[in-house]
Amino acid sequence: MKSAISLLLPVFSLALYGCQPPAPAAAPQGASGGSDLSAVMTARGLTDEDVLAAAKTWTPSGKHDDYVLFASGGQMGGLIAIGVPSMRILKYISVFETEPWQGYGYGGLSSKILKEGNQGGKDITWGDVHHPNLSETNGDYDGKYIFVNDKANARIAVVDLADFSTKQIIANPLIMSDHGGAFVTPNTDYVIESSQYAAPLGGGYAPLSDYNEKYRGAAMFWKFDKEKGRIDPSKSFAVELPPYMQDLSDAGKLASDGYVFIGSWNTERATGTGGDKSKPYLESGASQNDMDFLHIIDWKKAEKLVADGKTTTINGVKVISLETAAKEHVLTFVPEPKSPHGADVTPDGKFIVVGGKLDTHATLYDFAKIKDEMDKGEYASKDPYGVDVLDFAKSIKGQKEIGLGPLHSVFDDKGNVYTSVFLDSTVVKWNYLNLDQPTESIAVNYNIGHIAAAEGDTVSPDGHYVVAMNKMAEDRFTPVGPLLPQNFQLIDISGPTMKIIYDLPIPLGEPHYAQMIKADKLHTIPAYTPAGTNPYTNAVDPGAVKAGEERIERHGNKVDVYMSVIRSHFTPDYLELNQGDDVTLHVTSLEQAYDQTHGFTIDMYNVNLSMEPGKYEEVHFTADRAGVFPFYCTEFCSALHLEMEGYMLVKPKGA
Ligand code: RUQ
Ligand code: CUA
């Protein structure tokens, strides 16, 4: 019998070989099967569909990807940049964690950035990154910045996409954990960070018995200064929220611009056992109510209240109190079914999709209806804190039966919604413009959390691809012990049915959210220009040197070293110090050539820098250990890389 493979072979051969006819079938050569396509398919056990998927994702050497997926690295603390459709990992971007290759947090300028992120006087050396969000202009990704949140330590970071590096970490002085971040308003006026687990605002103490009165949530609006590319805490503010666990959030756009939507669970205000064994664990205590509250925040009104001084100050943050927020309708609620997860605004801004988690539906809220009720002052009830609650049935367009555990939704260019369904391990496609259109479901492997689509969170999604971010890999890859990677599955959504075309194991953390941007929107710099540019000020640093200006300046025990780096030497290459000297190294890469990175490490001193072309770095330390310490270049930069070495001699005290 002729197999489907051989019947279809000419099609694939043409696709893979262009116009050249395939070589005649030959006997398999080794495990790869040699050079004949059908022999390779036989040797590797590949189906026609496998080969088609391979042809859709295979990206020959030197060809670039159409999209870049920025995925959270979860507990790794940083970001992962992945090319789509090749699914090749392009870079890890360190954000909240030290990372040696990028010289991140080993004595250089980045150590100061990490230090800014310390909370309550404690060094925090990792982060639980959940939601990377790209900066937007008019609701479209502009490719300039990406913001991330650290759930565990309530922090937000700003990553510059010109050089893919972290420029700012802001420690939230109000809340103890966050989750609804780092979402942006459509022109990146604000980066939003809302709390997850309620606690007394500002980090104070209160017993769990005071939960209802003293524990609170907050939605932080971090003002982003687009000129400087930094968050400006002095122009930022927060809205105090009840102690419901605020969850995912999304900013309104177009029709709903000016509003922010934050899901919540635990309107029961369960606190776990609190040491009392007769009380339920938090998980069941928080799952009693049929409805929780979708929070609707009018941030433009909030801005006005802040300008009018209608705030209190906690730990230096201007806070609109819950009472004021309720009274002024900065905060309004609409019920949402049972412990929801995910609040995603549709590309036209007209609807908000909420995943049921403990409900089998996705609920489609109609913002025009919500706005109408709010304008008319038609409220159904009040919550215990005096916040007005809208009527559920009046506020929705409808609900769609999705399956067990719908979580997050992303969009394409045709009104289709792709909802991740955790318990069922599926992606379900449905249409928010036409709720009668039947759903289509595809099995993913396994237990999908978030899902990302090409330009999916913008006002104009592209379609083409979605990526299922699966929490479990189970049998998908070669076993690596009990701690398994996550599994990203690339799904082709361009055809009439969804098709999985690639599996990518993520071996260093549990990614949550991701966003996918058109690669040509990114404008990275090839080098820091001119040489001596400080990556954190974008200007030539006063401490930078030109060739010939290198020197060592000593004032008492204070030593400043002005050093240059270029293939294949450091100038000066010899430092003579006295034990106890207070040393500052000002290091300038004089390189401008593409991909000519040097490293700089001082043995035994825990100093390690990455010196990309033109970069200025600065290290400050005390020469407290006497001895002979080689310093050298850690990147294989040239034929004489091993020779790129020098000595730091530290004379013992009293010698
Ligand atoms: S979460 S798997 Cu942190 Cu975004 Cu939903
Ligand atoms: Cu410079 Cu190796």
XYZ file of C-alpha atoms and ligand atoms in Angstrom:
662
model
C 0.000 0.000 0.000
C 1.238 3.438 -0.845
C 1.448 5.509 2.316
C 0.073 8.994 2.640
C 3.663 10.072 3.173
C 4.820 8.998 -0.245
C 1.714 10.455 -1.850
C 2.306 13.795 -0.197
C 6.055 13.694 -0.524
C 6.325 15.836 -3.645
C 4.502 18.646 -1.840
C 6.883 18.613 1.110
C 9.886 18.107 -1.066
C 8.998 21.188 -3.017
C 8.423 23.132 0.173
C 11.732 22.016 1.632
C 13.918 22.045 -1.434
C 12.417 24.879 -3.423
C 12.239 23.959 -7.104
C 14.939 21.331 -7.029
C 13.650 17.785 -7.331
C 14.572 15.554 -4.399
C 17.435 13.134 -4.737
C 16.364 9.552 -5.482
C 15.475 7.533 -2.373
C 18.518 6.090 -0.704
C 19.041 3.718 2.169
C 18.867 5.404 5.589
C 22.242 6.670 6.753
C 22.589 6.633 10.532
C 19.978 7.849 12.996
C 19.126 10.943 10.996
C 18.271 8.886 7.920
C 20.661 10.506 5.487
C 19.750 13.058 2.876
C 16.512 11.759 1.401
C 13.362 13.199 2.953
C 11.259 10.033 2.940
C 14.173 8.040 4.342
C 14.630 10.637 7.080
C 10.933 10.509 7.882
C 11.049 6.732 8.109
C 14.218 6.680 10.195
C 12.888 9.259 12.648
C 9.294 8.035 12.637
C 7.906 11.346 11.403
C 4.423 11.805 10.015
C 3.435 14.135 7.209
C 2.032 16.477 9.822
C 5.334 16.470 11.717
C 7.206 17.455 8.585
C 4.727 20.184 7.819
C 5.151 21.526 11.365
C 8.917 21.349 10.962
C 8.726 23.276 7.708
C 6.629 25.944 9.433
C 9.072 26.455 12.265
C 12.479 25.569 10.824
C 14.449 28.765 10.434
C 17.681 28.313 8.500
C 20.924 29.681 9.885
C 21.066 33.432 9.402
C 17.320 33.851 8.904
C 15.536 35.746 11.620
C 12.220 35.209 13.340
C 9.042 37.151 12.606
C 8.157 37.656 16.251
C 9.805 37.831 19.620
C 8.003 36.335 22.585
C 8.906 37.913 25.910
C 8.049 35.362 28.547
C 8.320 35.704 32.266
C 10.990 33.483 33.767
C 8.949 32.851 36.903
C 11.148 32.062 39.896
C 14.231 32.638 37.772
C 13.465 36.302 38.369
C 13.944 37.514 34.814
C 12.654 37.336 31.282
C 13.149 34.992 28.357
C 13.213 36.337 24.804
C 12.156 33.627 22.343
C 12.025 33.827 18.560
C 8.766 32.795 16.884
C 8.211 30.613 14.907
C 11.615 29.000 15.457
C 11.041 28.906 19.254
C 14.758 29.427 19.710
C 15.702 31.099 22.970
C 17.450 34.339 22.039
C 18.304 35.723 25.428
C 17.632 35.575 29.135
C 17.232 39.057 30.542
C 18.129 39.274 34.204
C 15.824 41.507 36.178
C 15.479 40.661 39.866
C 18.231 38.019 40.044
C 21.964 38.219 39.724
C 23.263 36.719 36.488
C 26.965 36.331 35.828
C 27.119 36.302 32.023
C 25.438 39.696 31.826
C 27.616 40.816 34.733
C 24.364 41.598 36.469
C 24.759 42.182 40.171
C 28.459 41.367 40.554
C 29.789 44.734 41.637
C 29.022 46.889 38.600
C 26.391 49.555 38.067
C 23.641 46.911 37.913
C 24.299 46.105 41.565
C 22.858 49.533 42.378
C 19.721 48.720 40.396
C 19.297 45.483 42.320
C 19.856 47.332 45.578
C 17.065 49.777 44.782
C 14.790 46.749 44.808
C 15.547 45.793 48.396
C 12.495 45.706 50.604
C 12.381 46.782 54.246
C 16.159 46.785 54.564
C 16.447 43.183 53.367
C 18.499 42.141 50.377
C 16.124 40.449 47.972
C 18.088 38.395 45.464
C 15.361 36.805 43.384
C 11.897 37.518 42.067
C 8.760 35.628 41.111
C 8.103 37.201 37.746
C 4.537 36.853 36.507
C 3.471 39.335 33.881
C 5.791 41.051 31.411
C 4.032 43.834 29.546
C 5.362 45.761 26.588
C 5.085 49.530 26.444
C 2.326 50.813 24.188
C 1.596 53.831 22.046
C -2.061 54.216 21.103
C -2.717 50.698 22.291
C -0.023 49.097 20.121
C 3.274 47.664 21.294
C 5.937 50.249 20.497
C 8.942 48.016 21.174
C 10.611 50.424 23.601
C 10.247 48.959 27.076
C 8.934 45.968 28.891
C 7.717 46.026 32.484
C 7.606 43.082 34.857
C 6.264 42.412 38.329
C 7.722 40.376 41.151
C 4.807 38.747 42.930
C 6.815 37.606 45.943
C 8.290 40.978 46.868
C 5.875 43.510 45.365
C 8.235 45.082 42.877
C 8.083 46.403 39.341
C 11.005 46.645 36.956
C 11.624 48.581 33.767
C 13.565 46.795 31.032
C 14.881 48.859 28.126
C 14.493 47.059 24.804
C 17.233 49.124 23.180
C 19.793 46.970 24.978
C 17.549 44.325 26.588
C 18.623 45.312 30.059
C 16.978 46.229 33.326
C 17.137 49.919 34.108
C 15.003 50.335 37.192
C 13.508 48.319 40.013
C 10.833 49.927 42.137
C 10.041 48.382 45.489
C 6.414 49.010 46.410
C 6.409 50.357 49.975
C 2.680 49.719 50.420
C 1.927 46.070 49.695
C 3.506 42.717 50.528
C 2.859 40.898 47.254
C 1.497 41.793 43.858
C -0.158 40.025 40.968
C -2.123 42.442 38.798
C 0.953 43.849 37.103
C 2.762 45.036 35.184
C -0.061 46.109 32.891
C 0.093 49.398 31.075
C -2.482 51.962 30.013
C -2.723 52.377 26.213
C -0.108 55.145 26.044
C 2.025 53.811 28.878
C 1.038 56.703 31.103
C 0.851 54.275 33.984
C 2.214 50.875 34.838
C -0.301 49.109 37.053
C 0.602 46.940 39.989
C -2.163 45.602 42.174
C -1.705 43.539 45.293
C -2.478 39.865 45.627
C -2.464 38.772 49.277
C -4.019 41.388 51.535
C -1.952 42.756 54.420
C -1.847 45.993 56.382
C -0.791 48.718 53.929
C 2.725 49.969 54.470
C 3.989 46.777 56.046
C 2.595 47.109 59.569
C 1.424 44.405 61.956
C -2.160 43.364 62.665
C -3.463 39.989 63.876
C -5.601 37.936 61.478
C -8.585 38.593 63.737
C -8.383 42.187 62.458
C -8.409 41.045 58.834
C -11.609 42.827 57.807
C -10.637 46.132 59.399
C -6.866 46.348 58.994
C -5.886 44.211 55.997
C -6.131 45.836 52.604
C -5.280 45.533 48.964
C -4.125 48.353 46.714
C -3.842 49.193 43.053
C -0.700 51.142 42.388
C -0.494 53.438 39.390
C 3.175 53.968 38.634
C 3.647 57.041 36.450
C 5.969 56.269 33.561
C 8.162 59.118 32.337
C 8.488 58.287 28.646
C 11.237 60.845 28.074
C 13.456 59.411 30.775
C 12.270 55.846 30.351
C 11.792 55.514 34.097
C 8.956 55.289 36.563
C 8.541 58.508 38.545
C 7.386 57.534 42.055
C 6.686 61.176 42.927
C 3.908 61.311 40.329
C 2.499 57.890 41.185
C -0.443 57.017 43.408
C -2.444 54.117 44.797
C -6.088 53.272 45.307
C -6.845 51.406 48.516
C -8.894 48.243 47.974
C -10.806 45.859 50.260
C -9.019 42.745 51.486
C -10.287 40.592 48.630
C -7.412 38.934 46.840
C -6.983 41.070 43.759
C -5.886 39.052 40.770
C -5.090 39.678 37.117
C -5.771 43.091 35.740
C -5.967 44.746 32.363
C -6.263 48.325 31.230
C -9.194 49.490 29.166
C -8.475 50.747 25.665
C -10.366 52.623 22.937
C -13.998 52.307 24.128
C -12.908 51.580 27.698
C -9.839 53.824 27.868
C -9.530 55.437 31.282
C -10.557 52.336 33.194
C -8.709 49.420 34.702
C -10.264 46.044 35.434
C -8.978 43.807 38.208
C -10.399 40.396 39.003
C -10.585 39.158 42.572
C -11.259 36.068 44.619
C -11.797 35.582 48.346
C -14.546 38.135 48.749
C -15.297 35.686 51.594
C -12.275 37.229 53.337
C -11.167 33.787 54.481
C -7.848 33.780 56.326
C -7.099 30.059 56.548
C -7.086 28.282 59.885
C -5.246 31.055 61.721
C -4.133 28.242 64.046
C -7.737 27.141 64.688
C -8.155 23.605 63.292
C -11.949 23.915 63.099
C -11.553 26.614 60.424
C -11.009 25.688 56.767
C -7.829 26.207 54.838
C -7.809 29.358 52.775
C -8.450 27.470 49.554
C -11.877 26.208 50.601
C -12.747 29.228 52.719
C -12.127 31.420 49.695
C -14.284 29.305 47.375
C -17.654 29.621 49.126
C -19.260 32.539 47.333
C -20.897 32.079 43.946
C -19.664 35.474 42.910
C -16.562 37.549 43.523
C -16.006 41.102 42.320
C -14.463 42.424 39.162
C -12.988 45.766 40.230
C -13.538 48.680 37.866
C -11.214 51.606 38.529
C -11.737 54.975 36.868
C -8.091 56.043 36.788
C -8.694 59.364 35.110
C -10.991 60.334 37.991
C -8.399 58.989 40.417
C -5.785 61.219 38.776
C -8.007 64.250 39.411
C -8.517 63.356 43.066
C -4.761 63.048 43.453
C -4.266 66.454 41.799
C -6.865 67.913 44.201
C -4.974 66.510 47.151
C -7.729 64.101 48.195
C -5.215 61.532 49.341
C -3.526 60.296 52.457
C 0.138 59.374 52.487
C 1.439 55.959 53.525
C 5.184 55.334 53.383
C 5.544 58.248 50.996
C 2.847 57.000 48.602
C -0.247 59.089 47.870
C -3.215 56.836 48.547
C -6.859 57.369 47.681
C -8.615 55.798 50.646
C -11.164 53.053 50.136
C -13.814 55.348 51.546
C -13.009 58.108 49.038
C -12.642 55.628 46.175
C -16.091 54.212 46.942
C -17.779 57.585 47.449
C -16.283 59.165 44.314
C -16.835 56.045 42.225
C -13.160 55.676 41.486
C -13.921 52.085 42.462
C -17.004 50.149 41.368
C -17.657 46.413 41.421
C -19.461 44.035 39.145
C -19.954 40.415 40.268
C -17.914 37.736 38.505
C -18.451 33.995 38.766
C -16.689 32.017 41.480
C -12.981 32.555 42.014
C -12.201 33.848 38.544
C -8.808 34.217 36.942
C -7.835 36.426 34.084
C -9.490 39.679 33.026
C -8.713 40.434 29.409
C -9.966 43.439 27.479
C -10.890 42.724 23.850
C -8.883 44.538 21.125
C -11.716 47.011 20.483
C -11.911 47.774 24.191
C -15.621 47.035 24.199
C -15.645 43.856 26.250
C -13.802 42.211 29.115
C -13.354 38.444 29.167
C -13.158 36.808 32.574
C -12.161 33.164 32.982
C -14.199 31.132 35.441
C -11.477 28.965 37.090
C -14.102 27.215 39.245
C -16.810 27.861 36.668
C -16.992 26.325 33.209
C -17.681 29.626 31.483
C -15.893 32.595 30.173
C -17.960 35.680 30.912
C -18.062 38.501 28.409
C -18.708 41.863 30.093
C -20.058 44.622 27.909
C -18.353 47.872 28.799
C -21.045 50.050 27.169
C -23.632 48.494 29.502
C -21.345 48.931 32.499
C -20.733 52.572 31.595
C -24.425 53.189 31.110
C -25.297 51.759 34.534
C -22.534 53.786 36.149
C -23.604 57.000 34.371
C -27.187 56.497 35.522
C -26.127 55.544 39.035
C -27.960 52.228 38.784
C -26.369 49.993 41.375
C -27.668 46.661 42.633
C -26.014 46.632 46.064
C -23.055 47.732 48.151
C -20.199 45.647 49.483
C -19.302 45.795 53.214
C -16.909 48.690 52.521
C -19.509 50.848 50.824
C -18.418 50.163 47.256
C -21.301 50.156 44.792
C -21.929 46.879 42.980
C -23.480 46.702 39.519
C -25.967 44.073 38.454
C -24.272 41.027 36.918
C -26.926 40.132 34.329
C -27.245 43.739 33.165
C -23.487 44.079 32.696
C -22.694 41.152 30.436
C -23.071 40.384 26.773
C -23.159 36.697 27.548
C -21.256 33.655 28.723
C -19.579 30.935 26.759
C -19.282 27.346 27.898
C -15.556 26.678 27.670
C -14.703 23.665 29.810
C -13.111 22.955 33.167
C -10.935 25.725 34.488
C -10.852 28.528 31.925
C -8.108 31.008 32.832
C -6.726 33.499 30.352
C -7.804 34.789 26.968
C -5.975 36.288 24.021
C -7.212 37.493 20.677
C -6.609 37.376 16.948
C -7.585 39.770 14.158
C -10.973 38.131 13.497
C -12.734 38.455 16.826
C -11.586 35.017 17.910
C -10.680 34.436 21.514
C -8.215 31.749 22.561
C -8.898 30.766 26.143
C -6.548 28.597 28.163
C -8.332 25.852 30.075
C -6.226 24.498 32.902
C -8.077 21.383 34.082
C -9.077 20.211 30.634
C -5.594 20.953 29.217
C -7.038 22.632 26.166
C -7.029 25.839 24.237
C -10.578 26.756 23.280
C -11.242 29.060 20.376
C -14.475 31.033 20.339
C -15.647 34.323 18.929
C -16.567 37.267 21.099
C -18.320 39.084 18.271
C -20.531 36.077 17.616
C -21.195 34.016 20.704
C -23.260 31.537 18.681
C -20.241 30.449 16.683
C -19.274 26.938 17.866
C -16.091 26.512 19.862
C -13.031 24.647 18.652
C -10.759 22.967 21.111
C -7.219 21.612 20.883
C -5.506 19.432 23.487
C -2.277 20.848 24.870
C 0.334 19.100 27.001
C -0.431 19.725 29.823
C -2.369 22.020 32.165
C -2.027 25.293 30.395
C -1.748 28.496 32.406
C -1.300 31.606 30.356
C -1.493 31.909 26.616
C 0.106 34.497 24.338
C -0.862 35.640 20.848
C 1.010 37.577 18.193
C 0.485 41.249 19.088
C -2.330 39.712 21.111
C -2.877 42.351 23.786
C -2.933 45.290 21.400
C -5.755 47.077 19.626
C -4.778 45.197 16.458
C -3.706 41.585 17.027
C -2.007 39.774 14.133
C -3.356 36.238 14.301
C -0.840 33.644 12.939
C 0.349 32.186 16.249
C -0.557 31.566 19.831
C 1.717 30.012 22.417
C 0.261 27.730 25.077
C 2.283 28.088 28.262
C 1.776 24.711 29.856
C 2.542 24.195 33.508
C 3.299 20.485 33.171
C 5.422 18.632 30.635
C 5.077 15.068 31.989
C 6.057 12.715 29.144
C 6.904 15.323 26.503
C 10.676 15.365 26.872
C 13.594 13.169 27.885
C 13.224 12.762 31.677
C 15.415 15.014 33.807
C 14.450 13.960 37.318
C 11.465 14.963 39.438
C 11.657 18.690 38.644
C 10.396 18.985 35.098
C 10.492 21.859 32.667
C 7.382 23.741 31.629
C 6.267 23.245 28.063
C 5.605 26.067 25.615
C 3.623 24.852 22.629
C 3.480 26.954 19.514
C 0.074 26.733 17.871
C -0.507 27.716 14.264
C -3.843 29.529 14.152
C -3.640 30.636 10.524
C -5.511 27.633 9.129
C -9.111 26.532 9.568
C -8.137 24.483 12.626
C -5.496 25.016 15.291
C -2.304 22.938 14.984
C 0.533 22.445 17.452
C 3.789 22.920 15.577
C 6.490 23.100 18.236
C 7.258 22.105 21.846
C 9.820 24.153 23.756
C 10.895 23.057 27.243
C 11.547 25.956 29.617
C 14.195 24.694 31.975
C 14.674 27.379 34.616
C 11.490 28.585 36.210
C 7.764 28.605 35.820
C 6.857 31.264 33.307
C 3.468 32.863 33.684
C 2.527 35.461 31.161
C 4.171 36.403 27.869
C 3.682 38.937 25.124
C 4.633 38.503 21.484
C 5.764 41.467 19.415
C 6.560 41.807 15.714
C 10.349 41.534 15.556
C 10.720 44.563 13.281
C 9.266 46.782 16.007
C 12.352 46.205 18.118
C 15.224 48.616 17.526
C 18.161 47.362 19.510
C 21.492 49.145 19.610
C 24.573 47.316 18.305
C 26.909 49.065 20.771
C 26.966 51.821 23.383
C 27.918 54.846 21.320
C 30.058 56.835 21.795
C 32.418 54.658 23.778
C 32.087 55.369 27.491
C 28.295 55.509 27.492
C 26.755 54.690 30.831
C 23.814 52.366 30.038
C 21.827 53.793 32.947
C 22.131 57.470 31.956
C 22.493 56.997 28.168
C 25.278 59.589 28.239
C 29.060 59.413 28.266
C 29.906 58.966 31.928
C 32.154 61.558 33.589
C 34.267 58.603 34.728
C 34.806 57.280 31.183
C 38.255 57.496 29.564
C 39.484 57.903 26.028
C 42.538 55.979 24.811
C 45.641 57.499 26.387
C 43.778 59.010 29.352
C 43.909 55.875 31.492
C 45.312 56.542 34.958
C 45.283 55.700 38.619
C 44.510 58.511 41.082
C 45.230 58.100 44.736
C 44.093 60.410 47.545
C 45.074 58.872 50.851
C 43.457 55.439 50.860
C 40.931 56.414 48.209
C 41.918 55.042 44.833
C 40.237 55.735 41.503
C 41.270 53.595 38.564
C 40.335 54.858 35.099
C 40.710 51.759 32.963
C 40.077 50.997 29.317
C 39.296 47.680 27.680
C 40.027 46.800 24.070
C 41.253 43.706 22.203
C 43.215 42.253 23.921
C 44.315 44.185 26.979
C 43.291 46.232 29.964
C 44.987 49.587 30.540
C 46.317 49.782 33.189
C 46.999 46.060 33.539
C 48.642 46.378 36.920
C 47.047 47.745 40.094
C 49.051 48.164 43.256
C 46.842 48.655 46.277
C 47.205 48.678 50.018
C 45.006 46.488 52.142
C 41.984 48.521 53.213
C 42.053 50.879 50.191
C 38.712 52.227 49.107
C 38.769 51.453 45.396
C 36.607 52.615 42.515
C 37.204 51.128 39.098
C 35.926 53.196 36.178
C 35.996 50.849 33.216
C 35.419 51.912 29.617
C 35.185 49.609 26.637
C 36.815 51.388 23.714
C 35.318 48.889 21.283
C 32.605 49.863 18.811
C 32.697 46.707 16.696
C 29.546 44.550 16.695
C 29.624 41.530 19.010
C 32.995 42.420 20.529
C 32.188 41.924 24.170
C 34.810 41.555 26.861
C 34.375 40.383 30.394
C 36.140 41.674 33.459
C 36.569 39.710 36.619
C 38.854 40.088 39.610
C 39.593 36.682 41.056
C 38.404 36.116 44.625
C 36.714 39.515 44.874
C 33.312 38.495 43.486
C 33.600 41.194 40.837
C 32.347 40.291 37.389
C 31.338 42.616 34.570
C 30.165 42.251 31.017
C 31.811 44.902 28.882
C 29.759 45.186 25.727
C 31.207 47.477 23.047
C 31.347 51.069 24.279
C 29.948 50.330 27.725
C 30.972 52.205 30.840
C 31.013 50.300 34.123
C 31.888 51.234 37.647
C 32.841 49.026 40.562
C 33.393 50.121 44.114
C 34.994 47.854 46.705
C 37.361 47.727 49.633
C 40.627 45.931 49.016
C 40.231 44.041 52.269
C 41.966 40.822 51.299
C 45.731 41.068 50.807
C 47.457 39.012 48.139
C 47.889 38.674 44.408
C 44.684 38.651 42.370
C 44.708 38.141 38.634
C 42.001 39.964 36.744
C 41.044 38.762 33.306
C 38.570 38.833 30.439
C 35.838 36.189 30.690
C 34.585 36.310 27.084
C 36.523 34.543 24.337
C 36.963 37.782 22.436
C 40.008 37.235 20.269
C 42.881 34.922 19.486
C 44.712 36.512 22.403
C 41.782 36.339 24.793
C 43.664 34.211 27.314
C 46.354 36.836 27.351
C 43.820 39.522 28.239
C 44.901 39.557 31.851
C 46.335 41.792 34.550
C 47.263 41.774 38.224
C 45.805 43.431 41.256
C 48.330 43.355 44.045
C 47.097 44.146 47.513
C 49.922 44.791 49.959
C 49.142 43.472 53.457
C 48.679 46.060 56.205
C 51.974 46.863 57.893
C 54.080 45.287 55.147
S -1.159 33.861 36.780
S -1.744 30.913 35.214
Cu 0.257 34.806 37.928
Cu -0.929 35.288 35.546
Cu -2.584 32.893 35.590
Cu 38.555 40.270 25.997
Cu 38.581 37.949 26.155
